[in-house]
Amino acid sequence: MWWTNDSTLPGFILVGFSDQPQLELVLFGVILFLYTMTLLGNATIILVSLVDSKLHTPMYFFLSHLSFLDLCFTSSITPQLLVNLGGSDKSITYGGCVVQLYVSLALGSTECVLLAVMSYDRYIAICRPLHYAFAMRPGLCHILASVAWLSGVATTLIQSTLTLQLPFCGHRQVDHFFCEVPVLIKLACVDPTFNQAELFVASVLFLVVPLSLILISYWHIALALLKIKSAIGRHKAFGTCSSHLMVVIIFYGTIIFMYLQPAKSRPKDQGKFVSLFYTVVTPILNPCIYTLRNKEVKEALKKFLKGKEEA
């Protein structure tokens, strides 16, 4: 018997997709491409948001935070995943698992709160346009962003620490491709009821509550849009929040499936593919959605590229 709260202990075996070696080769190529595009896409959004004065607004301030979050989130998981997919060694050190657990949970929780903050920004912009400059003043924007980051740090300090206190009793095989709270709880050789209850409460706080606030914001936004008589005006107003709404649907749809659906009710590998979607696919969709659907970002990007060519 060994207990996993000692950094000298052996690591874990990330089973991942090792039972499907042909699929591993395909996934390696696809994930490597998506990861490269994620780095380029999110870094571009951060860069243009910094250099273009027209994008120095609350909306793009939060968008740059979202892009930075996605960069860090996928980077905490994807490199190890690529190593395991590209070779026969599926192991991860105990320390590596701990770091991955703390960092990925902190960033994922932060993104849940940040998306709710971004919906509040869109609510004020459309429903209270005359108060927007005051309601979303720089000081408040920094406070809201700080709350999102600090809430993520707080939840990972609690959840990850409680999870790592569980005795795993020699169980090293993790039936997943990265160290995540739900799958590590399954390895416990004691009754994990308390940890499961704590995970459920945390999931409600960081998934159900923020999503409810987002839905309330968009309900008010929808009512405000219906009052706009001009079709052009409605289209313009909807265009300012449609990108964020698409990101919300994609992100919450997959992560709620993983954290709130009972594990026994889904097929064995389904959870892995869902996790693969919100850890690898969603981070590249964010810059694509905002770039392709947002006129201001496209103009800023063209301006930036043109300036580079002239230089």
PDB file of C-alpha atoms in Angstrom:
ATOM      1  CA  MET A   1       0.000   0.000   0.000  1.00  0.00           C
ATOM      2  CA  TRP A   2       1.271   3.500  -0.814  1.00  0.00           C
ATOM      3  CA  TRP A   3      -0.216   6.895  -0.240  1.00  0.00           C
ATOM      4  CA  THR A   4      -0.035   9.631  -2.843  1.00  0.00           C
ATOM      5  CA  ASN A   5       0.626  12.585  -0.579  1.00  0.00           C
ATOM      6  CA  ASP A   6       4.379  12.040  -0.736  1.00  0.00           C
ATOM      7  CA  SER A   7       6.368  13.533  -3.628  1.00  0.00           C
ATOM      8  CA  THR A   8       8.837  10.620  -3.518  1.00  0.00           C
ATOM      9  CA  LEU A   9       6.159   8.135  -4.557  1.00  0.00           C
ATOM     10  CA  PRO A  10       5.872   6.696  -8.067  1.00  0.00           C
ATOM     11  CA  GLY A  11       3.715   8.460 -10.607  1.00  0.00           C
ATOM     12  CA  PHE A  12       0.677   7.371 -12.550  1.00  0.00           C
ATOM     13  CA  ILE A  13      -0.026   5.586 -15.824  1.00  0.00           C
ATOM     14  CA  LEU A  14      -2.281   7.666 -18.064  1.00  0.00           C
ATOM     15  CA  VAL A  15      -4.173   4.982 -19.968  1.00  0.00           C
ATOM     16  CA  GLY A  16      -5.697   7.525 -22.341  1.00  0.00           C
ATOM     17  CA  PHE A  17      -6.337   5.956 -25.754  1.00  0.00           C
ATOM     18  CA  SER A  18      -3.640   3.268 -25.490  1.00  0.00           C
ATOM     19  CA  ASP A  19      -6.180   0.526 -26.236  1.00  0.00           C
ATOM     20  CA  GLN A  20      -6.572   2.046 -29.714  1.00  0.00           C
ATOM     21  CA  PRO A  21      -3.010   2.471 -31.093  1.00  0.00           C
ATOM     22  CA  GLN A  22      -4.176   3.454 -34.596  1.00  0.00           C
ATOM     23  CA  LEU A  23      -6.376   6.161 -33.116  1.00  0.00           C
ATOM     24  CA  GLU A  24      -3.401   7.438 -31.123  1.00  0.00           C
ATOM     25  CA  LEU A  25      -1.444   8.214 -34.311  1.00  0.00           C
ATOM     26  CA  VAL A  26      -4.386  10.133 -35.765  1.00  0.00           C
ATOM     27  CA  LEU A  27      -4.982  12.008 -32.520  1.00  0.00           C
ATOM     28  CA  PHE A  28      -1.296  12.931 -32.253  1.00  0.00           C
ATOM     29  CA  GLY A  29      -1.348  14.676 -35.643  1.00  0.00           C
ATOM     30  CA  VAL A  30      -4.699  16.368 -35.093  1.00  0.00           C
ATOM     31  CA  ILE A  31      -3.898  17.545 -31.561  1.00  0.00           C
ATOM     32  CA  LEU A  32      -0.441  18.803 -32.542  1.00  0.00           C
ATOM     33  CA  PHE A  33      -2.020  20.888 -35.317  1.00  0.00           C
ATOM     34  CA  LEU A  34      -4.798  22.207 -33.048  1.00  0.00           C
ATOM     35  CA  TYR A  35      -2.328  23.037 -30.275  1.00  0.00           C
ATOM     36  CA  THR A  36      -0.099  24.975 -32.669  1.00  0.00           C
ATOM     37  CA  MET A  37      -3.086  26.904 -34.017  1.00  0.00           C
ATOM     38  CA  THR A  38      -4.310  27.548 -30.463  1.00  0.00           C
ATOM     39  CA  LEU A  39      -0.986  29.119 -29.511  1.00  0.00           C
ATOM     40  CA  LEU A  40      -0.926  31.277 -32.647  1.00  0.00           C
ATOM     41  CA  GLY A  41      -4.607  32.253 -32.529  1.00  0.00           C
ATOM     42  CA  ASN A  42      -4.817  33.235 -28.877  1.00  0.00           C
ATOM     43  CA  ALA A  43      -1.421  34.960 -28.926  1.00  0.00           C
ATOM     44  CA  THR A  44      -2.628  36.999 -31.920  1.00  0.00           C
ATOM     45  CA  ILE A  45      -5.769  38.139 -30.099  1.00  0.00           C
ATOM     46  CA  ILE A  46      -3.723  39.177 -27.064  1.00  0.00           C
ATOM     47  CA  LEU A  47      -1.258  41.045 -29.265  1.00  0.00           C
ATOM     48  CA  VAL A  48      -3.807  42.964 -31.352  1.00  0.00           C
ATOM     49  CA  SER A  49      -5.797  43.811 -28.207  1.00  0.00           C
ATOM     50  CA  LEU A  50      -2.679  45.401 -26.754  1.00  0.00           C
ATOM     51  CA  VAL A  51      -1.386  47.301 -29.797  1.00  0.00           C
ATOM     52  CA  ASP A  52      -4.650  48.582 -31.324  1.00  0.00           C
ATOM     53  CA  SER A  53      -6.097  51.501 -29.359  1.00  0.00           C
ATOM     54  CA  LYS A  54      -9.598  50.816 -30.754  1.00  0.00           C
ATOM     55  CA  LEU A  55      -9.608  47.531 -28.843  1.00  0.00           C
ATOM     56  CA  HIS A  56      -8.782  49.142 -25.502  1.00  0.00           C
ATOM     57  CA  THR A  57     -12.311  48.529 -24.260  1.00  0.00           C
ATOM     58  CA  PRO A  58     -13.733  46.306 -21.486  1.00  0.00           C
ATOM     59  CA  MET A  59     -14.922  43.691 -24.006  1.00  0.00           C
ATOM     60  CA  TYR A  60     -11.443  43.139 -25.430  1.00  0.00           C
ATOM     61  CA  PHE A  61      -9.830  43.477 -22.021  1.00  0.00           C
ATOM     62  CA  PHE A  62     -11.792  40.418 -20.914  1.00  0.00           C
ATOM     63  CA  LEU A  63     -11.238  38.714 -24.268  1.00  0.00           C
ATOM     64  CA  SER A  64      -7.474  39.032 -23.859  1.00  0.00           C
ATOM     65  CA  HIS A  65      -7.796  37.446 -20.407  1.00  0.00           C
ATOM     66  CA  LEU A  66      -9.819  34.619 -21.961  1.00  0.00           C
ATOM     67  CA  SER A  67      -7.164  34.070 -24.629  1.00  0.00           C
ATOM     68  CA  PHE A  68      -4.400  34.015 -22.018  1.00  0.00           C
ATOM     69  CA  LEU A  69      -6.449  31.541 -19.971  1.00  0.00           C
ATOM     70  CA  ASP A  70      -6.879  29.246 -22.954  1.00  0.00           C
ATOM     71  CA  LEU A  71      -3.169  29.407 -23.746  1.00  0.00           C
ATOM     72  CA  CYS A  72      -2.256  28.359 -20.224  1.00  0.00           C
ATOM     73  CA  PHE A  73      -5.075  25.836 -19.836  1.00  0.00           C
ATOM     74  CA  THR A  74      -4.309  23.831 -22.960  1.00  0.00           C
ATOM     75  CA  SER A  75      -0.558  24.105 -22.301  1.00  0.00           C
ATOM     76  CA  SER A  76      -1.025  22.497 -18.883  1.00  0.00           C
ATOM     77  CA  ILE A  77      -2.435  19.362 -20.539  1.00  0.00           C
ATOM     78  CA  THR A  78      -1.557  19.066 -24.240  1.00  0.00           C
ATOM     79  CA  PRO A  79       2.279  18.703 -24.117  1.00  0.00           C
ATOM     80  CA  GLN A  80       2.030  15.702 -21.772  1.00  0.00           C
ATOM     81  CA  LEU A  81      -0.787  14.297 -23.914  1.00  0.00           C
ATOM     82  CA  LEU A  82       1.353  14.561 -27.054  1.00  0.00           C
ATOM     83  CA  VAL A  83       4.269  12.829 -25.309  1.00  0.00           C
ATOM     84  CA  ASN A  84       2.019   9.944 -24.268  1.00  0.00           C
ATOM     85  CA  LEU A  85       0.382   9.673 -27.693  1.00  0.00           C
ATOM     86  CA  GLY A  86       3.699   9.754 -29.533  1.00  0.00           C
ATOM     87  CA  GLY A  87       5.465   7.002 -27.613  1.00  0.00           C
ATOM     88  CA  SER A  88       5.022   3.834 -25.625  1.00  0.00           C
ATOM     89  CA  ASP A  89       5.617   5.503 -22.269  1.00  0.00           C
ATOM     90  CA  LYS A  90       2.234   6.513 -20.829  1.00  0.00           C
ATOM     91  CA  SER A  91       3.500   7.533 -17.412  1.00  0.00           C
ATOM     92  CA  ILE A  92       3.417  10.878 -15.654  1.00  0.00           C
ATOM     93  CA  THR A  93       5.426  11.643 -12.531  1.00  0.00           C
ATOM     94  CA  TYR A  94       3.637  12.235  -9.255  1.00  0.00           C
ATOM     95  CA  GLY A  95       4.853  15.836  -9.220  1.00  0.00           C
ATOM     96  CA  GLY A  96       3.743  16.314 -12.832  1.00  0.00           C
ATOM     97  CA  CYS A  97       0.300  14.987 -11.999  1.00  0.00           C
ATOM     98  CA  VAL A  98       0.013  17.312  -9.010  1.00  0.00           C
ATOM     99  CA  VAL A  99       0.994  20.362 -11.050  1.00  0.00           C
ATOM    100  CA  GLN A 100      -1.373  19.386 -13.863  1.00  0.00           C
ATOM    101  CA  LEU A 101      -4.228  18.872 -11.408  1.00  0.00           C
ATOM    102  CA  TYR A 102      -3.787  22.196  -9.592  1.00  0.00           C
ATOM    103  CA  VAL A 103      -3.131  24.315 -12.684  1.00  0.00           C
ATOM    104  CA  SER A 104      -5.795  22.893 -15.016  1.00  0.00           C
ATOM    105  CA  LEU A 105      -8.506  23.049 -12.352  1.00  0.00           C
ATOM    106  CA  ALA A 106      -7.598  26.628 -11.416  1.00  0.00           C
ATOM    107  CA  LEU A 107      -7.690  27.793 -15.040  1.00  0.00           C
ATOM    108  CA  GLY A 108     -10.858  25.886 -15.911  1.00  0.00           C
ATOM    109  CA  SER A 109     -12.685  27.329 -12.891  1.00  0.00           C
ATOM    110  CA  THR A 110     -11.420  30.811 -13.708  1.00  0.00           C
ATOM    111  CA  GLU A 111     -12.791  30.531 -17.246  1.00  0.00           C
ATOM    112  CA  CYS A 112     -16.239  29.618 -15.913  1.00  0.00           C
ATOM    113  CA  VAL A 113     -16.360  32.828 -13.880  1.00  0.00           C
ATOM    114  CA  LEU A 114     -14.745  34.953 -16.591  1.00  0.00           C
ATOM    115  CA  LEU A 115     -17.387  33.940 -19.148  1.00  0.00           C
ATOM    116  CA  ALA A 116     -20.062  35.097 -16.686  1.00  0.00           C
ATOM    117  CA  VAL A 117     -18.239  38.416 -16.263  1.00  0.00           C
ATOM    118  CA  MET A 118     -18.118  38.821 -20.041  1.00  0.00           C
ATOM    119  CA  SER A 119     -21.883  38.250 -20.253  1.00  0.00           C
ATOM    120  CA  TYR A 120     -22.396  41.012 -17.682  1.00  0.00           C
ATOM    121  CA  ASP A 121     -20.285  43.313 -19.860  1.00  0.00           C
ATOM    122  CA  ARG A 122     -22.511  42.523 -22.862  1.00  0.00           C
ATOM    123  CA  TYR A 123     -25.643  43.050 -20.745  1.00  0.00           C
ATOM    124  CA  ILE A 124     -24.514  46.535 -19.722  1.00  0.00           C
ATOM    125  CA  ALA A 125     -23.443  47.401 -23.282  1.00  0.00           C
ATOM    126  CA  ILE A 126     -26.830  46.515 -24.786  1.00  0.00           C
ATOM    127  CA  CYS A 127     -29.330  47.065 -21.984  1.00  0.00           C
ATOM    128  CA  ARG A 128     -27.672  50.037 -20.236  1.00  0.00           C
ATOM    129  CA  PRO A 129     -25.625  51.733 -22.984  1.00  0.00           C
ATOM    130  CA  LEU A 130     -25.785  55.195 -21.413  1.00  0.00           C
ATOM    131  CA  HIS A 131     -24.278  53.853 -18.179  1.00  0.00           C
ATOM    132  CA  TYR A 132     -21.668  51.648 -19.874  1.00  0.00           C
ATOM    133  CA  ALA A 133     -18.676  53.980 -19.468  1.00  0.00           C
ATOM    134  CA  PHE A 134     -19.284  54.280 -15.721  1.00  0.00           C
ATOM    135  CA  ALA A 135     -20.499  50.729 -15.033  1.00  0.00           C
ATOM    136  CA  MET A 136     -17.542  49.148 -16.832  1.00  0.00           C
ATOM    137  CA  ARG A 137     -14.860  51.619 -15.778  1.00  0.00           C
ATOM    138  CA  PRO A 138     -11.250  50.312 -15.821  1.00  0.00           C
ATOM    139  CA  GLY A 139     -11.013  49.907 -12.056  1.00  0.00           C
ATOM    140  CA  LEU A 140     -14.105  47.714 -11.908  1.00  0.00           C
ATOM    141  CA  CYS A 141     -12.939  45.660 -14.904  1.00  0.00           C
ATOM    142  CA  HIS A 142      -9.670  44.871 -13.130  1.00  0.00           C
ATOM    143  CA  ILE A 143     -11.587  43.906  -9.974  1.00  0.00           C
ATOM    144  CA  LEU A 144     -13.907  41.578 -11.900  1.00  0.00           C
ATOM    145  CA  ALA A 145     -10.967  39.938 -13.684  1.00  0.00           C
ATOM    146  CA  SER A 146      -9.159  39.533 -10.345  1.00  0.00           C
ATOM    147  CA  VAL A 147     -12.238  37.908  -8.789  1.00  0.00           C
ATOM    148  CA  ALA A 148     -12.325  35.383 -11.643  1.00  0.00           C
ATOM    149  CA  TRP A 149      -8.652  34.486 -11.222  1.00  0.00           C
ATOM    150  CA  LEU A 150      -8.759  34.357  -7.417  1.00  0.00           C
ATOM    151  CA  SER A 151     -11.892  32.188  -7.400  1.00  0.00           C
ATOM    152  CA  GLY A 152     -10.107  29.695  -9.646  1.00  0.00           C
ATOM    153  CA  VAL A 153      -7.084  29.616  -7.352  1.00  0.00           C
ATOM    154  CA  ALA A 154      -9.317  29.165  -4.285  1.00  0.00           C
ATOM    155  CA  THR A 155     -11.268  26.231  -5.695  1.00  0.00           C
ATOM    156  CA  THR A 156      -8.171  24.343  -6.859  1.00  0.00           C
ATOM    157  CA  LEU A 157      -6.494  24.800  -3.478  1.00  0.00           C
ATOM    158  CA  ILE A 158      -9.516  23.169  -1.863  1.00  0.00           C
ATOM    159  CA  GLN A 159     -10.513  20.516  -4.407  1.00  0.00           C
ATOM    160  CA  SER A 160      -7.054  19.409  -5.518  1.00  0.00           C
ATOM    161  CA  THR A 161      -5.736  19.264  -1.954  1.00  0.00           C
ATOM    162  CA  LEU A 162      -8.683  17.174  -0.754  1.00  0.00           C
ATOM    163  CA  THR A 163      -8.292  14.843  -3.734  1.00  0.00           C
ATOM    164  CA  LEU A 164      -4.581  14.304  -3.111  1.00  0.00           C
ATOM    165  CA  GLN A 165      -5.279  13.439   0.520  1.00  0.00           C
ATOM    166  CA  LEU A 166      -7.078  10.290  -0.607  1.00  0.00           C
ATOM    167  CA  PRO A 167      -5.142   7.005  -0.280  1.00  0.00           C
ATOM    168  CA  PHE A 168      -4.836   5.310  -3.683  1.00  0.00           C
ATOM    169  CA  CYS A 169      -3.260   2.138  -2.294  1.00  0.00           C
ATOM    170  CA  GLY A 170      -1.060   1.284  -5.237  1.00  0.00           C
ATOM    171  CA  HIS A 171      -3.654   2.105  -7.890  1.00  0.00           C
ATOM    172  CA  ARG A 172      -1.567   3.792 -10.578  1.00  0.00           C
ATOM    173  CA  GLN A 173      -3.600   3.394 -13.754  1.00  0.00           C
ATOM    174  CA  VAL A 174      -5.627   6.509 -14.511  1.00  0.00           C
ATOM    175  CA  ASP A 175      -8.263   5.733 -17.139  1.00  0.00           C
ATOM    176  CA  HIS A 176      -7.895   9.180 -18.695  1.00  0.00           C
ATOM    177  CA  PHE A 177      -5.336  11.277 -20.567  1.00  0.00           C
ATOM    178  CA  PHE A 178      -4.650  13.808 -17.805  1.00  0.00           C
ATOM    179  CA  CYS A 179      -4.941  14.144 -14.033  1.00  0.00           C
ATOM    180  CA  GLU A 180      -8.455  15.383 -13.313  1.00  0.00           C
ATOM    181  CA  VAL A 181     -10.402  15.355 -10.044  1.00  0.00           C
ATOM    182  CA  PRO A 182     -13.242  12.960 -11.064  1.00  0.00           C
ATOM    183  CA  VAL A 183     -10.896  10.275 -12.403  1.00  0.00           C
ATOM    184  CA  LEU A 184      -8.472  10.493  -9.469  1.00  0.00           C
ATOM    185  CA  ILE A 185     -11.335  10.126  -6.996  1.00  0.00           C
ATOM    186  CA  LYS A 186     -12.156   6.791  -8.678  1.00  0.00           C
ATOM    187  CA  LEU A 187      -8.710   5.476  -7.689  1.00  0.00           C
ATOM    188  CA  ALA A 188      -9.337   5.935  -3.965  1.00  0.00           C
ATOM    189  CA  CYS A 189      -9.345   2.752  -1.874  1.00  0.00           C
ATOM    190  CA  VAL A 190     -11.584   4.366   0.758  1.00  0.00           C
ATOM    191  CA  ASP A 191     -15.126   5.664   0.607  1.00  0.00           C
ATOM    192  CA  PRO A 192     -14.880   8.895  -1.501  1.00  0.00           C
ATOM    193  CA  THR A 193     -18.400  10.109  -0.650  1.00  0.00           C
ATOM    194  CA  PHE A 194     -17.145  13.319   0.958  1.00  0.00           C
ATOM    195  CA  ASN A 195     -14.920  14.138  -2.018  1.00  0.00           C
ATOM    196  CA  GLN A 196     -17.729  13.393  -4.456  1.00  0.00           C
ATOM    197  CA  ALA A 197     -20.080  15.637  -2.496  1.00  0.00           C
ATOM    198  CA  GLU A 198     -17.482  18.418  -2.418  1.00  0.00           C
ATOM    199  CA  LEU A 199     -16.918  18.012  -6.161  1.00  0.00           C
ATOM    200  CA  PHE A 200     -20.668  18.267  -6.786  1.00  0.00           C
ATOM    201  CA  VAL A 201     -20.954  21.434  -4.684  1.00  0.00           C
ATOM    202  CA  ALA A 202     -17.967  22.995  -6.451  1.00  0.00           C
ATOM    203  CA  SER A 203     -19.427  22.033  -9.835  1.00  0.00           C
ATOM    204  CA  VAL A 204     -22.693  23.752  -8.955  1.00  0.00           C
ATOM    205  CA  LEU A 205     -20.864  26.884  -7.789  1.00  0.00           C
ATOM    206  CA  PHE A 206     -18.604  27.136 -10.830  1.00  0.00           C
ATOM    207  CA  LEU A 207     -20.863  25.700 -13.534  1.00  0.00           C
ATOM    208  CA  VAL A 208     -24.539  26.049 -12.652  1.00  0.00           C
ATOM    209  CA  VAL A 209     -24.339  29.453 -10.921  1.00  0.00           C
ATOM    210  CA  PRO A 210     -22.227  31.230 -13.598  1.00  0.00           C
ATOM    211  CA  LEU A 211     -24.289  29.648 -16.381  1.00  0.00           C
ATOM    212  CA  SER A 212     -27.492  30.790 -14.691  1.00  0.00           C
ATOM    213  CA  LEU A 213     -26.141  34.343 -14.500  1.00  0.00           C
ATOM    214  CA  ILE A 214     -25.183  34.150 -18.176  1.00  0.00           C
ATOM    215  CA  LEU A 215     -28.660  32.947 -19.147  1.00  0.00           C
ATOM    216  CA  ILE A 216     -30.270  35.744 -17.115  1.00  0.00           C
ATOM    217  CA  SER A 217     -28.036  38.292 -18.840  1.00  0.00           C
ATOM    218  CA  TYR A 218     -28.931  36.976 -22.272  1.00  0.00           C
ATOM    219  CA  TRP A 219     -32.616  36.876 -21.400  1.00  0.00           C
ATOM    220  CA  HIS A 220     -32.480  40.613 -20.696  1.00  0.00           C
ATOM    221  CA  ILE A 221     -30.375  41.132 -23.822  1.00  0.00           C
ATOM    222  CA  ALA A 222     -32.968  39.273 -25.921  1.00  0.00           C
ATOM    223  CA  LEU A 223     -35.756  41.445 -24.515  1.00  0.00           C
ATOM    224  CA  ALA A 224     -33.723  44.568 -25.257  1.00  0.00           C
ATOM    225  CA  LEU A 225     -33.070  43.429 -28.835  1.00  0.00           C
ATOM    226  CA  LEU A 226     -36.793  42.891 -29.434  1.00  0.00           C
ATOM    227  CA  LYS A 227     -37.411  46.534 -28.527  1.00  0.00           C
ATOM    228  CA  ILE A 228     -35.031  47.759 -31.238  1.00  0.00           C
ATOM    229  CA  LYS A 229     -37.192  48.635 -34.242  1.00  0.00           C
ATOM    230  CA  SER A 230     -34.379  48.803 -36.802  1.00  0.00           C
ATOM    231  CA  ALA A 231     -33.304  45.460 -38.256  1.00  0.00           C
ATOM    232  CA  ILE A 232     -29.821  46.874 -38.814  1.00  0.00           C
ATOM    233  CA  GLY A 233     -29.705  48.030 -35.200  1.00  0.00           C
ATOM    234  CA  ARG A 234     -30.761  44.597 -33.942  1.00  0.00           C
ATOM    235  CA  HIS A 235     -28.170  42.890 -36.111  1.00  0.00           C
ATOM    236  CA  LYS A 236     -25.413  45.212 -34.904  1.00  0.00           C
ATOM    237  CA  ALA A 237     -26.366  44.772 -31.251  1.00  0.00           C
ATOM    238  CA  PHE A 238     -26.593  40.987 -31.591  1.00  0.00           C
ATOM    239  CA  GLY A 239     -23.227  40.923 -33.342  1.00  0.00           C
ATOM    240  CA  THR A 240     -21.552  42.309 -30.210  1.00  0.00           C
ATOM    241  CA  CYS A 241     -22.600  39.299 -28.124  1.00  0.00           C
ATOM    242  CA  SER A 242     -23.086  36.408 -30.592  1.00  0.00           C
ATOM    243  CA  SER A 243     -19.401  35.396 -30.461  1.00  0.00           C
ATOM    244  CA  HIS A 244     -19.442  35.215 -26.672  1.00  0.00           C
ATOM    245  CA  LEU A 245     -22.705  33.253 -26.725  1.00  0.00           C
ATOM    246  CA  MET A 246     -21.211  30.647 -29.070  1.00  0.00           C
ATOM    247  CA  VAL A 247     -18.166  30.224 -26.831  1.00  0.00           C
ATOM    248  CA  VAL A 248     -20.432  29.809 -23.780  1.00  0.00           C
ATOM    249  CA  ILE A 249     -22.529  27.102 -25.468  1.00  0.00           C
ATOM    250  CA  ILE A 250     -19.462  25.139 -26.589  1.00  0.00           C
ATOM    251  CA  PHE A 251     -17.526  25.428 -23.321  1.00  0.00           C
ATOM    252  CA  TYR A 252     -20.347  24.831 -20.836  1.00  0.00           C
ATOM    253  CA  GLY A 253     -22.021  22.166 -22.948  1.00  0.00           C
ATOM    254  CA  THR A 254     -18.973  19.914 -22.807  1.00  0.00           C
ATOM    255  CA  ILE A 255     -17.710  20.619 -19.295  1.00  0.00           C
ATOM    256  CA  ILE A 256     -21.143  20.215 -17.658  1.00  0.00           C
ATOM    257  CA  PHE A 257     -21.426  16.836 -19.367  1.00  0.00           C
ATOM    258  CA  MET A 258     -18.154  15.788 -17.736  1.00  0.00           C
ATOM    259  CA  TYR A 259     -18.679  17.161 -14.228  1.00  0.00           C
ATOM    260  CA  LEU A 260     -22.436  16.929 -13.591  1.00  0.00           C
ATOM    261  CA  GLN A 261     -23.410  13.748 -15.421  1.00  0.00           C
ATOM    262  CA  PRO A 262     -22.994  10.565 -13.322  1.00  0.00           C
ATOM    263  CA  ALA A 263     -19.903   8.720 -14.547  1.00  0.00           C
ATOM    264  CA  LYS A 264     -21.732   5.357 -14.557  1.00  0.00           C
ATOM    265  CA  SER A 265     -24.341   6.640 -17.019  1.00  0.00           C
ATOM    266  CA  ARG A 266     -21.923   7.250 -19.911  1.00  0.00           C
ATOM    267  CA  PRO A 267     -19.832   4.837 -22.032  1.00  0.00           C
ATOM    268  CA  LYS A 268     -16.243   4.188 -20.933  1.00  0.00           C
ATOM    269  CA  ASP A 269     -14.444   6.341 -23.505  1.00  0.00           C
ATOM    270  CA  GLN A 270     -17.108   9.019 -23.908  1.00  0.00           C
ATOM    271  CA  GLY A 271     -15.765  11.089 -21.030  1.00  0.00           C
ATOM    272  CA  LYS A 272     -12.292  11.084 -22.591  1.00  0.00           C
ATOM    273  CA  PHE A 273     -13.542  12.498 -25.882  1.00  0.00           C
ATOM    274  CA  VAL A 274     -15.655  15.115 -24.105  1.00  0.00           C
ATOM    275  CA  SER A 275     -12.614  16.145 -22.044  1.00  0.00           C
ATOM    276  CA  LEU A 276     -10.549  16.193 -25.226  1.00  0.00           C
ATOM    277  CA  PHE A 277     -13.025  18.641 -26.707  1.00  0.00           C
ATOM    278  CA  TYR A 278     -12.941  21.227 -23.906  1.00  0.00           C
ATOM    279  CA  THR A 279      -9.196  20.905 -23.272  1.00  0.00           C
ATOM    280  CA  VAL A 280      -7.926  20.870 -26.863  1.00  0.00           C
ATOM    281  CA  VAL A 281     -10.691  21.890 -29.281  1.00  0.00           C
ATOM    282  CA  THR A 282     -12.459  24.701 -27.400  1.00  0.00           C
ATOM    283  CA  PRO A 283      -9.291  26.826 -26.916  1.00  0.00           C
ATOM    284  CA  ILE A 284      -8.798  27.025 -30.708  1.00  0.00           C
ATOM    285  CA  LEU A 285     -12.496  27.742 -31.337  1.00  0.00           C
ATOM    286  CA  ASN A 286     -12.399  30.909 -29.209  1.00  0.00           C
ATOM    287  CA  PRO A 287      -9.965  32.870 -31.414  1.00  0.00           C
ATOM    288  CA  CYS A 288     -11.594  31.467 -34.566  1.00  0.00           C
ATOM    289  CA  ILE A 289     -15.062  32.565 -33.486  1.00  0.00           C
ATOM    290  CA  TYR A 290     -13.985  36.009 -32.340  1.00  0.00           C
ATOM    291  CA  THR A 291     -11.797  36.573 -35.400  1.00  0.00           C
ATOM    292  CA  LEU A 292     -14.254  35.361 -38.022  1.00  0.00           C
ATOM    293  CA  ARG A 293     -17.382  36.923 -36.505  1.00  0.00           C
ATOM    294  CA  ASN A 294     -15.980  40.147 -35.088  1.00  0.00           C
ATOM    295  CA  LYS A 295     -15.411  43.006 -37.522  1.00  0.00           C
ATOM    296  CA  GLU A 296     -13.270  45.041 -35.109  1.00  0.00           C
ATOM    297  CA  VAL A 297     -10.854  42.175 -34.474  1.00  0.00           C
ATOM    298  CA  LYS A 298     -10.545  41.455 -38.198  1.00  0.00           C
ATOM    299  CA  GLU A 299      -9.821  45.128 -38.957  1.00  0.00           C
ATOM    300  CA  ALA A 300      -7.269  45.308 -36.122  1.00  0.00           C
ATOM    301  CA  LEU A 301      -5.584  42.146 -37.402  1.00  0.00           C
ATOM    302  CA  LYS A 302      -5.447  43.486 -40.971  1.00  0.00           C
ATOM    303  CA  LYS A 303      -4.033  46.772 -39.695  1.00  0.00           C
ATOM    304  CA  PHE A 304      -1.401  44.937 -37.657  1.00  0.00           C
ATOM    305  CA  LEU A 305      -0.372  42.696 -40.565  1.00  0.00           C
ATOM    306  CA  LYS A 306      -0.262  45.662 -42.943  1.00  0.00           C
ATOM    307  CA  GLY A 307       1.977  47.547 -40.523  1.00  0.00           C
ATOM    308  CA  LYS A 308       4.308  44.555 -40.356  1.00  0.00           C
ATOM    309  CA  GLU A 309       4.538  44.380 -44.155  1.00  0.00           C
ATOM    310  CA  GLU A 310       5.317  48.095 -44.451  1.00  0.00           C
ATOM    311  CA  ALA A 311       7.977  47.781 -41.750  1.00  0.00           C
TER     312      ALA A 311
END
